[in-house]
Every structure is written in C-alpha cells, then in structure tokens.
PDB file of C-alpha atoms in Angstrom:
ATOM      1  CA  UNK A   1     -14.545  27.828   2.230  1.00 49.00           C
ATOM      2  CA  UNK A   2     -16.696  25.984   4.319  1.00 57.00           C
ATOM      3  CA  UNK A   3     -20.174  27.780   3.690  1.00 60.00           C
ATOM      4  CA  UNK A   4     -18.973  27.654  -0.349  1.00 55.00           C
ATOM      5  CA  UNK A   5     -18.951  23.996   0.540  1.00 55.00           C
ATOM      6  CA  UNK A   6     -22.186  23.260   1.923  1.00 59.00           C
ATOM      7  CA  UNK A   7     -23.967  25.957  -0.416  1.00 59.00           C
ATOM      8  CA  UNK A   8     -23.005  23.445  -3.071  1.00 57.00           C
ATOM      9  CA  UNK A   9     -23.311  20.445  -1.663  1.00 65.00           C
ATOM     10  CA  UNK A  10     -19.923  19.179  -0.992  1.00 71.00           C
ATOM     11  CA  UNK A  11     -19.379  15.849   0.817  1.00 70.00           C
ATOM     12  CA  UNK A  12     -16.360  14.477   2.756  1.00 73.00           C
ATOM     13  CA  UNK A  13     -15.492  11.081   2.910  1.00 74.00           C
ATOM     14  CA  UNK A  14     -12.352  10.230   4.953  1.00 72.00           C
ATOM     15  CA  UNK A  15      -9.796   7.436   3.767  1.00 77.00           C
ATOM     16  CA  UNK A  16      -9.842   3.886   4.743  1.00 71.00           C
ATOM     17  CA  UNK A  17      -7.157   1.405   5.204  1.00 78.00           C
ATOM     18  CA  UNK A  18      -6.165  -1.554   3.477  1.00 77.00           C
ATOM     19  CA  UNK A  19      -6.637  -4.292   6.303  1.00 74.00           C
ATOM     20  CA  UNK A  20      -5.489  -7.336   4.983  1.00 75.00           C
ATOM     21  CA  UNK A  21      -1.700  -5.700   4.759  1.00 80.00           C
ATOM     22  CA  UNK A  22      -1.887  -3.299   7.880  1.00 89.00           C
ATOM     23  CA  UNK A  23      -2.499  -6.105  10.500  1.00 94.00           C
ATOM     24  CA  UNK A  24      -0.695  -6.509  13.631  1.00 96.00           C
ATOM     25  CA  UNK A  25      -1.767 -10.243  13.946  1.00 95.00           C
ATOM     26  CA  UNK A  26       0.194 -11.134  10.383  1.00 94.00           C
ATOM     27  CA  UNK A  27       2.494  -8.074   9.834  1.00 96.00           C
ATOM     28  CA  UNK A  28       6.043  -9.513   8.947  1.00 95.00           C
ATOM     29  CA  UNK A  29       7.898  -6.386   9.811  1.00 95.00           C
ATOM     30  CA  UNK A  30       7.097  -6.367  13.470  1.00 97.00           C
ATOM     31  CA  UNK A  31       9.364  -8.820  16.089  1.00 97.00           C
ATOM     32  CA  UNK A  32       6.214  -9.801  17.981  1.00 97.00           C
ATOM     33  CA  UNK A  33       2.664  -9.967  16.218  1.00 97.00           C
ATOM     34  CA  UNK A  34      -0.473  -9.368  18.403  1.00 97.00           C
ATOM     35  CA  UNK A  35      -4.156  -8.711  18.267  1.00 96.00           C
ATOM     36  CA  UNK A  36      -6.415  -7.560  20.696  1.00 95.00           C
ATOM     37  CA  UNK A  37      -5.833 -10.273  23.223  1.00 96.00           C
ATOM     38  CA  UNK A  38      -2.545 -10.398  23.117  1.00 97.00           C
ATOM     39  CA  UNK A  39      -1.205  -6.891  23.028  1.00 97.00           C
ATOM     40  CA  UNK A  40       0.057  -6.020  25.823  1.00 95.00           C
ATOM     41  CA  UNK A  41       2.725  -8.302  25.870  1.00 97.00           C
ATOM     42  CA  UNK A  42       2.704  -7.994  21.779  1.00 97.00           C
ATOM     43  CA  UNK A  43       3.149  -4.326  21.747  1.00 98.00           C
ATOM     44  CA  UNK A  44       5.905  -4.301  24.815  1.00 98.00           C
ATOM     45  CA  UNK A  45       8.339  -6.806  22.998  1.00 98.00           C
ATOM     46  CA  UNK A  46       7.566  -4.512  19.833  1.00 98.00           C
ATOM     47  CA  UNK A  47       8.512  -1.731  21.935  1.00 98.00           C
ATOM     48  CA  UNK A  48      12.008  -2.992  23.307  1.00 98.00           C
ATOM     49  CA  UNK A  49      12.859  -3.800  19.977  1.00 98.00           C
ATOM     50  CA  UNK A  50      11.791  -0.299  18.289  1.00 98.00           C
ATOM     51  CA  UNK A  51      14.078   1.317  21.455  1.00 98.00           C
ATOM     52  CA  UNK A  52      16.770  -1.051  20.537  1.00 98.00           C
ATOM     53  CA  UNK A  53      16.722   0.025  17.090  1.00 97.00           C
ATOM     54  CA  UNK A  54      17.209   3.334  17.628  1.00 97.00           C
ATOM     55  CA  UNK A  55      19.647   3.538  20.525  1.00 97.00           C
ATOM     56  CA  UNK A  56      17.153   4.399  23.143  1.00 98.00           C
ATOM     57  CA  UNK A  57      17.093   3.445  26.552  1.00 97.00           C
ATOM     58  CA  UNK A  58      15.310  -0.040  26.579  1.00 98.00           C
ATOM     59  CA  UNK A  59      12.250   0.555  29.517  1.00 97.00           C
ATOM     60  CA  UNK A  60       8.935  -0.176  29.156  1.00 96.00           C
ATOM     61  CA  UNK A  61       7.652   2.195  31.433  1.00 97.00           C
ATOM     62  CA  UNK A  62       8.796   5.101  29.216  1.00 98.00           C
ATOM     63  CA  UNK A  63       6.185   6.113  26.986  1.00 98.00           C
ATOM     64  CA  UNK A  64       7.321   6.868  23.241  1.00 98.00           C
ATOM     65  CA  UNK A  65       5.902   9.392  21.005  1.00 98.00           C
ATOM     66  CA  UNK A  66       6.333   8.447  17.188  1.00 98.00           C
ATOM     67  CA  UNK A  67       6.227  10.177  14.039  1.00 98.00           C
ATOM     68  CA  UNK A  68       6.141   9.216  10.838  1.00 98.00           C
ATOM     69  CA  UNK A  69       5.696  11.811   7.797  1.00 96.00           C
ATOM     70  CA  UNK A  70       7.504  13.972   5.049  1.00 95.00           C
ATOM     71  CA  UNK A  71       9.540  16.819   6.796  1.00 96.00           C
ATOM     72  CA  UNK A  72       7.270  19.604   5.284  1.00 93.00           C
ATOM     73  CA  UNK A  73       5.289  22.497   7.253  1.00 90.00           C
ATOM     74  CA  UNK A  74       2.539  20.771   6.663  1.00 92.00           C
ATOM     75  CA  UNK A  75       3.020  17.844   8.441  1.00 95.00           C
ATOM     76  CA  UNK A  76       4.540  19.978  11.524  1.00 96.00           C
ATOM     77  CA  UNK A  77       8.029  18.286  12.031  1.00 97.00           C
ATOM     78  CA  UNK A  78       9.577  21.738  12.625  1.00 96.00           C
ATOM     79  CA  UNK A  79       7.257  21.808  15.783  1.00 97.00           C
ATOM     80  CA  UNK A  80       7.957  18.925  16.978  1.00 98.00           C
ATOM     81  CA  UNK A  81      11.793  19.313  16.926  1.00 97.00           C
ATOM     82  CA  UNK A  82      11.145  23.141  18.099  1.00 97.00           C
ATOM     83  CA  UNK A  83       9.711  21.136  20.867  1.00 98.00           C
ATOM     84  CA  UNK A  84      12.810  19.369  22.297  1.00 98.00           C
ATOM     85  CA  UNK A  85      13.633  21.516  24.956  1.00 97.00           C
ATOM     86  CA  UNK A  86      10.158  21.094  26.635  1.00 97.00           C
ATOM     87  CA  UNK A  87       9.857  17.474  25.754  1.00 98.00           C
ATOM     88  CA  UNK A  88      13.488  16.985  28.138  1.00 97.00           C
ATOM     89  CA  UNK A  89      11.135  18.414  30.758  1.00 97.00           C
ATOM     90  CA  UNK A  90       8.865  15.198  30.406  1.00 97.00           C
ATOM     91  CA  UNK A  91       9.279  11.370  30.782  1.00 94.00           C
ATOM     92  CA  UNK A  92       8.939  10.848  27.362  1.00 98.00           C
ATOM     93  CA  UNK A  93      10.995   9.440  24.078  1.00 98.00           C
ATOM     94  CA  UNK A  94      10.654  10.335  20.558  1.00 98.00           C
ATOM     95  CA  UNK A  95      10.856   8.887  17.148  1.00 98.00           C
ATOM     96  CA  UNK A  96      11.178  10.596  13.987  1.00 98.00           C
ATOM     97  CA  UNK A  97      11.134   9.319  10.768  1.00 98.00           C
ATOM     98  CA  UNK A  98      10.722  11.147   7.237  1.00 97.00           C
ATOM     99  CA  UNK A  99      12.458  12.845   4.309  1.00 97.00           C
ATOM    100  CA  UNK A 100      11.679  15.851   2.774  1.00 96.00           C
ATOM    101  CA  UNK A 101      13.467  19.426   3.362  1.00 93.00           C
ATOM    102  CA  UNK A 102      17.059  19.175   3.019  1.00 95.00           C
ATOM    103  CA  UNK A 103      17.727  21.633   6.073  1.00 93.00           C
ATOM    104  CA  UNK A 104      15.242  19.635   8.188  1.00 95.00           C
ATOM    105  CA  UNK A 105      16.537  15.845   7.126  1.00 97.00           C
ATOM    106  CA  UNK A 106      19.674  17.719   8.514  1.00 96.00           C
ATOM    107  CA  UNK A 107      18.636  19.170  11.518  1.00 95.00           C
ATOM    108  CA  UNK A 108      16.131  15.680  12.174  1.00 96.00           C
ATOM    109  CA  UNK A 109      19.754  13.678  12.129  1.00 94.00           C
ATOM    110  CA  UNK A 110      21.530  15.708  14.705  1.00 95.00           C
ATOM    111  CA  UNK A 111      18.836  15.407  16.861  1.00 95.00           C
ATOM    112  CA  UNK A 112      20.102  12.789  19.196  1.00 94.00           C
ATOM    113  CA  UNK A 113      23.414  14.418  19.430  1.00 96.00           C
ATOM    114  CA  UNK A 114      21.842  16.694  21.857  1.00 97.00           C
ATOM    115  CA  UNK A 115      18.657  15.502  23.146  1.00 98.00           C
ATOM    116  CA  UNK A 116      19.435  11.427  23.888  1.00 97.00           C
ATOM    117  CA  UNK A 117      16.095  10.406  24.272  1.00 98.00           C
ATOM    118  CA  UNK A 118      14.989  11.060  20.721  1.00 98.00           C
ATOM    119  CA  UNK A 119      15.933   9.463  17.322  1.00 98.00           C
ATOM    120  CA  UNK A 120      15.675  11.136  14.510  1.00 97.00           C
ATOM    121  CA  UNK A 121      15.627   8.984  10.791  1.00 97.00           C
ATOM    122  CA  UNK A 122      15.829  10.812   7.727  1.00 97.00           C
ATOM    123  CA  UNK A 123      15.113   8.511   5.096  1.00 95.00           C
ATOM    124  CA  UNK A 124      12.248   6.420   3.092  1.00 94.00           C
ATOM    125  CA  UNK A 125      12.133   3.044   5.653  1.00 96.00           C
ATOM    126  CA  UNK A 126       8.881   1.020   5.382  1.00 95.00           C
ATOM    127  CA  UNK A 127       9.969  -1.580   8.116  1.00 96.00           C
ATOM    128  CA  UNK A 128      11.262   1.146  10.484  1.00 98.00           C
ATOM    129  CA  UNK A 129       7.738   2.299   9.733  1.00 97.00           C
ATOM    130  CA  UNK A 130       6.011  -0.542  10.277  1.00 97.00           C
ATOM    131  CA  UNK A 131       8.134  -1.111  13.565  1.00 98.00           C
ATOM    132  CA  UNK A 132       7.050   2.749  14.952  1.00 98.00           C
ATOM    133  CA  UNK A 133       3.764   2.143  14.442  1.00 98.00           C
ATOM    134  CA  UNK A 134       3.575  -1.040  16.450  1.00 98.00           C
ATOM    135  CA  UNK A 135       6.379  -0.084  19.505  1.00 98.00           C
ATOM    136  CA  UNK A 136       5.263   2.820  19.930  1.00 98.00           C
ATOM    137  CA  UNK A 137       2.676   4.207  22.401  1.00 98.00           C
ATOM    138  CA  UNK A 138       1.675   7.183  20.826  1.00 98.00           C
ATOM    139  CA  UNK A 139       1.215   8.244  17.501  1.00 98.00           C
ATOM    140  CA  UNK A 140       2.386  11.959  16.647  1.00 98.00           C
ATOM    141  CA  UNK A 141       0.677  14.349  14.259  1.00 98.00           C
ATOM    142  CA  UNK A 142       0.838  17.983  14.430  1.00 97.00           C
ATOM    143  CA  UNK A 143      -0.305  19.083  11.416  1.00 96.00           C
ATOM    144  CA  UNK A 144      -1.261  22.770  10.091  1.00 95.00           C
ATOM    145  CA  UNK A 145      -3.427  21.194   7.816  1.00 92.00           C
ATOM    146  CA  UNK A 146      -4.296  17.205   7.198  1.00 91.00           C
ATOM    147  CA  UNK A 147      -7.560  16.509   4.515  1.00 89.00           C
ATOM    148  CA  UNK A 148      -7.566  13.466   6.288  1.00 88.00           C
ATOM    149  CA  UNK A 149      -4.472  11.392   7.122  1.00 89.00           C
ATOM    150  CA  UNK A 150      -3.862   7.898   6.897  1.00 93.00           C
ATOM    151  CA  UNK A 151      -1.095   7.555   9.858  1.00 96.00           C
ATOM    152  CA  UNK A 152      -3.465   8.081  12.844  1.00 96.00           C
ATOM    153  CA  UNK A 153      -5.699   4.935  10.879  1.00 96.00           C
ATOM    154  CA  UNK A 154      -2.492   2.583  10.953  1.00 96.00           C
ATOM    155  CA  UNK A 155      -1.824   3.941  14.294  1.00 97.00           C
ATOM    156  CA  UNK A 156      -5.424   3.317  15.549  1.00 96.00           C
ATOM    157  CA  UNK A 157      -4.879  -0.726  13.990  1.00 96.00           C
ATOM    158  CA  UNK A 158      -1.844  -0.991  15.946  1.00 97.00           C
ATOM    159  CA  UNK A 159      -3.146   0.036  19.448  1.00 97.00           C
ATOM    160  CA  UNK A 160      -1.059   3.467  19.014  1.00 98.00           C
ATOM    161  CA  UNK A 161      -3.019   6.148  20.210  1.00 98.00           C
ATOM    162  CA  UNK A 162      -3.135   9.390  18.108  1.00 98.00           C
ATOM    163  CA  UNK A 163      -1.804  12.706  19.323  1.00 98.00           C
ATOM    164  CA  UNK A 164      -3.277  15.090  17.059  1.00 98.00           C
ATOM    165  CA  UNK A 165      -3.925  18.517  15.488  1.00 97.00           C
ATOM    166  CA  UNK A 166      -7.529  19.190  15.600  1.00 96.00           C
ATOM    167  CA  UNK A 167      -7.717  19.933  11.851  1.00 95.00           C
ATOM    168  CA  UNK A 168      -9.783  18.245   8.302  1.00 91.00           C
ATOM    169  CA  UNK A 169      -9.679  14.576   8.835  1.00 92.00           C
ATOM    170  CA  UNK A 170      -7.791  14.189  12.222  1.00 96.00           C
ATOM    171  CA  UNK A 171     -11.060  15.857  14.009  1.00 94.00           C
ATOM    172  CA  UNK A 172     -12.899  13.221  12.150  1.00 92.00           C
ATOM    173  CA  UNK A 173     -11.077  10.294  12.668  1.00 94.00           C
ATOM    174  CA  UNK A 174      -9.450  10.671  16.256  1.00 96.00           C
ATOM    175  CA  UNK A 175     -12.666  10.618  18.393  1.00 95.00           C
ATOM    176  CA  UNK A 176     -12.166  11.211  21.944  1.00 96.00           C
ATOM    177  CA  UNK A 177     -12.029   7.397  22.895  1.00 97.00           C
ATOM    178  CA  UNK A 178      -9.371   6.760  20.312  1.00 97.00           C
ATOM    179  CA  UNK A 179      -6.625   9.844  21.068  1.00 97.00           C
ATOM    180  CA  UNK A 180      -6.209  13.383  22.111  1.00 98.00           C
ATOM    181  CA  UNK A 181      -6.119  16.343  20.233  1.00 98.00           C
ATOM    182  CA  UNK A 182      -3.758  19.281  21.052  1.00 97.00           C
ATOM    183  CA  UNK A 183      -3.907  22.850  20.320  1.00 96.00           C
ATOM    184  CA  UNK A 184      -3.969  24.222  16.529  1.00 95.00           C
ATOM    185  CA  UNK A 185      -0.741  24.647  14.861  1.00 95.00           C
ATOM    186  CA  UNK A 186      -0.320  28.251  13.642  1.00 93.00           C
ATOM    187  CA  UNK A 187      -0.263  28.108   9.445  1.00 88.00           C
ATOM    188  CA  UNK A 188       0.936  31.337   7.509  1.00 84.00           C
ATOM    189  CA  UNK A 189      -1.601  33.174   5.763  1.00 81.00           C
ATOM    190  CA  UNK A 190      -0.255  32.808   1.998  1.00 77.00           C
ATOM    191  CA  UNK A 191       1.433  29.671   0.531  1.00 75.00           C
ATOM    192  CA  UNK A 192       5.118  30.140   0.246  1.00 74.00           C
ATOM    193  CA  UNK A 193       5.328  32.278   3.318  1.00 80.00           C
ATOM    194  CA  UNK A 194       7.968  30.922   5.906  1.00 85.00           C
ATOM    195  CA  UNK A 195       7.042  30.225   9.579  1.00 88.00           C
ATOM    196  CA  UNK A 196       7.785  32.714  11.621  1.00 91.00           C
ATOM    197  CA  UNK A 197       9.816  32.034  15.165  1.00 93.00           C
ATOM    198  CA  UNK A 198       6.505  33.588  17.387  1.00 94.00           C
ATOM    199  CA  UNK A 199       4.518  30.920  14.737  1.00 94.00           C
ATOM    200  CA  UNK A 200       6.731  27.895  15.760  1.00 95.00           C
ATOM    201  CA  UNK A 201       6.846  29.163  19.494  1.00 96.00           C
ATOM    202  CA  UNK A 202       2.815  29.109  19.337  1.00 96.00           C
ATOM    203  CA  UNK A 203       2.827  25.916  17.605  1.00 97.00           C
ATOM    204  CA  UNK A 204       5.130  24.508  20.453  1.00 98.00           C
ATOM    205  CA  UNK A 205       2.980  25.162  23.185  1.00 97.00           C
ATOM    206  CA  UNK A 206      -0.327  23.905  21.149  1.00 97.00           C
ATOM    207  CA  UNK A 207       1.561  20.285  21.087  1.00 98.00           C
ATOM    208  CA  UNK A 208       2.580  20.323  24.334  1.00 98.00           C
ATOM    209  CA  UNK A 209      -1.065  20.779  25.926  1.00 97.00           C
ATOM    210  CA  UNK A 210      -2.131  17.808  23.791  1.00 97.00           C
ATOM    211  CA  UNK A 211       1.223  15.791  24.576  1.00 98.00           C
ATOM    212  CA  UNK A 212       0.793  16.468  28.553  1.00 98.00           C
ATOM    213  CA  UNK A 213      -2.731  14.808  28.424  1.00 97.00           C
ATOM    214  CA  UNK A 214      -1.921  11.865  26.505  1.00 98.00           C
ATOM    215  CA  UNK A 215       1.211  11.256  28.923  1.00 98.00           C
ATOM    216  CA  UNK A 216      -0.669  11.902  32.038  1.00 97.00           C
ATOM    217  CA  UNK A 217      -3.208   8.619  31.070  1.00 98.00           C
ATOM    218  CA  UNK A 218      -0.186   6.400  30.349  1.00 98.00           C
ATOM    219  CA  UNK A 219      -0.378   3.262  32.146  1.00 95.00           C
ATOM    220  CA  UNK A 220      -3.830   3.648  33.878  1.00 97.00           C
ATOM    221  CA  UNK A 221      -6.955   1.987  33.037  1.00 97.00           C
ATOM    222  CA  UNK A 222      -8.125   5.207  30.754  1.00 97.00           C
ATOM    223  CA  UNK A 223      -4.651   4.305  28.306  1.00 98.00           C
ATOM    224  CA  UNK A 224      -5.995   0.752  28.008  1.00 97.00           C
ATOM    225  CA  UNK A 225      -8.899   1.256  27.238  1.00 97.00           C
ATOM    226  CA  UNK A 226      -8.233   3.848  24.450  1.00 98.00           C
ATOM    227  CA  UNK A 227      -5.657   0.932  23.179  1.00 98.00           C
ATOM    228  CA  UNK A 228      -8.600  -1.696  22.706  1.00 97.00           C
ATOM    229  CA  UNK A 229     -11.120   0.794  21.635  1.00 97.00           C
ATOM    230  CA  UNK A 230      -8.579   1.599  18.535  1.00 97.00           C
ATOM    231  CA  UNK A 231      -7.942  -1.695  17.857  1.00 96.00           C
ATOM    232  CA  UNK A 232     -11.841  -2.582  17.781  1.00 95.00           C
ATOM    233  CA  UNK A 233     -12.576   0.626  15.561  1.00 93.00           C
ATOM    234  CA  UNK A 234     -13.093  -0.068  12.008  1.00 85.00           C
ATOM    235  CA  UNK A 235     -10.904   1.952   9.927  1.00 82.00           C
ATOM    236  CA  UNK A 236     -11.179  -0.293   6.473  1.00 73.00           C
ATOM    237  CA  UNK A 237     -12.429   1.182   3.174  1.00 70.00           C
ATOM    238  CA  UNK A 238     -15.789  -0.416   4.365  1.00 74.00           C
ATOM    239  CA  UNK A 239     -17.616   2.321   5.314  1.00 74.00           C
ATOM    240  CA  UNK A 240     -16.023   4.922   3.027  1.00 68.00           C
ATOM    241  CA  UNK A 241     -16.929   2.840   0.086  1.00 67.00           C
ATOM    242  CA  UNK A 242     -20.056   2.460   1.134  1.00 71.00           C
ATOM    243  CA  UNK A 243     -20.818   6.343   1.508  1.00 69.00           C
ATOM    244  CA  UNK A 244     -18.877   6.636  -2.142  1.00 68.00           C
ATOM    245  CA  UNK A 245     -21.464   4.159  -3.462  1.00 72.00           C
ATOM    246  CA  UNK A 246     -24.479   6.126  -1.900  1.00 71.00           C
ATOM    247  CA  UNK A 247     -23.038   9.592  -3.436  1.00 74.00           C
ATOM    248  CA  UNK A 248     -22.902   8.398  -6.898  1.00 75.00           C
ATOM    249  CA  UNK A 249     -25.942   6.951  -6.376  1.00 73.00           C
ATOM    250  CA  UNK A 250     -27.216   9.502  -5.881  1.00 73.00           C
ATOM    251  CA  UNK A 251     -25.812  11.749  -8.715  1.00 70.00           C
ATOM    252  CA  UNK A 252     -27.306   9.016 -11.075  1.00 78.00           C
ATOM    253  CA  UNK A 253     -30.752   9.352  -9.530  1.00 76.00           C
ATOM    254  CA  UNK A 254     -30.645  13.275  -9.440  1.00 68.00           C
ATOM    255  CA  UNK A 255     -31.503  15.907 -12.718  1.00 57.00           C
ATOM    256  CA  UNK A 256     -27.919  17.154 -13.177  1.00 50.00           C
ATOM    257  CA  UNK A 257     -26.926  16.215 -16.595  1.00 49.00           C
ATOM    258  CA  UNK A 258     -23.070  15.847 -17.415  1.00 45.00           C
TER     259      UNK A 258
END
C-alpha cells in the first residue's frame, strides 16, 4: 500500500488541534489551570484530583498511565486490560475511559474489583476527559492501527507524555523528545477476524517494553524536559493548513483536468 501510494503521489497530512478550546491555561474542566511555567504545581493538584475521582490512592509520586478511546481492537483497550497482571508488577496506576464493545465496557468496569490501582469508566465523559488528560502523567495509546490520532496532540498540550504504538500518525506525531513508542501491536490479517490469545499475549509484551521506558524517566530531569518540550510543540491546524493550502495549490497549477 505504501509503494501504490508514492507511485501516485499520495500525501499525508496529520491533524491539528483546535487551540483556543484545548488549553490548559483557560480549560474550565480542570481544578487547577497551568501553562508552561506553572505546571508542575498545575499538573500535581490536577493529578490529586483525577486520583480522587476515581478512588485511587492520592500520591504524587505514583505515575498514572491514562487512556482515553472507544473500546474497539483498534484502539488496543483489550491489551491494555490483558496487561493488568504485569502492570501490578510496576509502580504504576491506570485510567480507562471509553465506550464501545458491550463485553469490554463490561469487563473495563470490573476492573478495579481486582486490580485496585486502576479505574476503569465506561461511558461518554468529556470532563473526566478533560481531567485525564491534564492529571495524568502519561498518555496511553496502543493502537493496531491509528491514521493519525488526535489524543497524543491533546496529551502533548497538556504536558502528558505519549506512550505509543509506532503506527500511521503516532510515528509522526510522537517524536522522540515528546514520548516513547512501544512495540507493534499484533493486528489480524482480515477484517472481522477476532484476536487471538498468542495475538493479545504478543501485544502485551509490545506495551510493556514501551511502558517500562516511559516509567523508568519519571521524575528525573529527562521526564521534565519531555513535559516542556510537549507543551512548546505546536500541534494547531497551523501547519497542516498550511501544507493543505500548498497541495491544492498545487493541483490548480498542475495539467490534471477534473
């Protein structure tokens, strides 16, 4: 699909973000707004409150790991909750928050029952959103596929630094000095086919490499300085409108006729 692409030109142009409503500095949903300056003390009262909200042990120096997304095998939330068992092996909390597959809204709900240190939230919630994406530390995305993603972007405004897939838009997006990319997550073959168990298990372990390195920067300098260098990247419609503009440009100056 790729060589098709570039034998006919194809180009890809990743999303933007609308900045005057995703804004730490003036967002209404968050307990504590913030900006560059100001976030670490911004982003820690944003983080007692997002642990408060969901039952979880109130600590700062516990690193969360938020998700936000529909609970379909694209987005990977099977993984992540296949994942449990090793994440109770790590100093971590989670934060789940989506609808979609009836058996995994289920499953998503009962999560806490077992593992305490993750909350699971099976419903449409923008505030709860909102609140994720500012309290917690690390933003969550192990998709099989993603043509580009807007939740890493929002993260990325927020200080939150992307865990992701290395896949379409994430590789684009999530440089090195803005987040970490784990292993690829294991997509069937044909549409329609289910994951299989040795699938999931392989997807498992391709989160967990990613997951380890983003938990074993927490707190240094390196964390910090991945926090302000997501904060200062611009992730606005700016430059994608600008390389829309220059493609239909240049379809206006070029001999196809419609």
């Amino acid at each position: 699909m790729d060589a098709i692409a570039k034998s006919v030109g194809l180009v890809g142009i990743t999303n933007g973000t609308k900045a005057e409503s995703w804004n730490p500095k003036k967002d209404k949903f968050i307990p504590a707004n913030y900006d560059a300056e100001t976030m670490d003390s911004g982003k820690k009262l944003c983080k007692a409150a997002l642990q408060e909200e969901c039952g979880l042990e109130v600590d700062p120096d516990i690193p969360i790991l938020g998700f936000i997304g529909r609970l379909e095998n694209q987005k990977g939330p099977d993984v992540i909750m296949a994942a449990m068992p090793e994440l109770a092996k790590l100093n971590c909390q989670v934060v789940i928050l989506g609808t979609g597959a009836p058996k995994l809204e289920e499953k998503l709900e009962a999560l806490e029952n077992t593992y305490p240190f993750a909350k699971g939230v099976a419903k449409f919630d923008p505030e709860l959103a909102r609140l994720i994406t500012a309290g917690a530390d690390y933003c969550l995305m192990p998709s099989r596929f993603e043509p580009c993603g807007l939740n890493q972007l929002y993260a990325m405004m927020y200080g939150t630094i992307p865990v992701v897939a290395p896949v379409g838009g994430l590789v684009d997006t999530v440089l090195p000095q803005f987040g970490f990319l784990m292993g690829k997550i294991p997509l069937p073959d044909k549409p329609g086919v289910a994951v299989s168990e040795a699938m999931l298990e392989e997807g498992v372990e391709a989160m967990i490499v990613g997951i380890k390195k983003a938990l074993q920067e927490y707190g240094t300098p390196k964390f910090e300085q991945m926090r302000l260098a997501c904060m200062a990247n611009d992730v606005s419609w700016q430059h994608p409108a600008a390389k829309y503009v220059d493609v239909f440009e240049a379809l206006m100056s070029s001999d196809i006729e419609a």
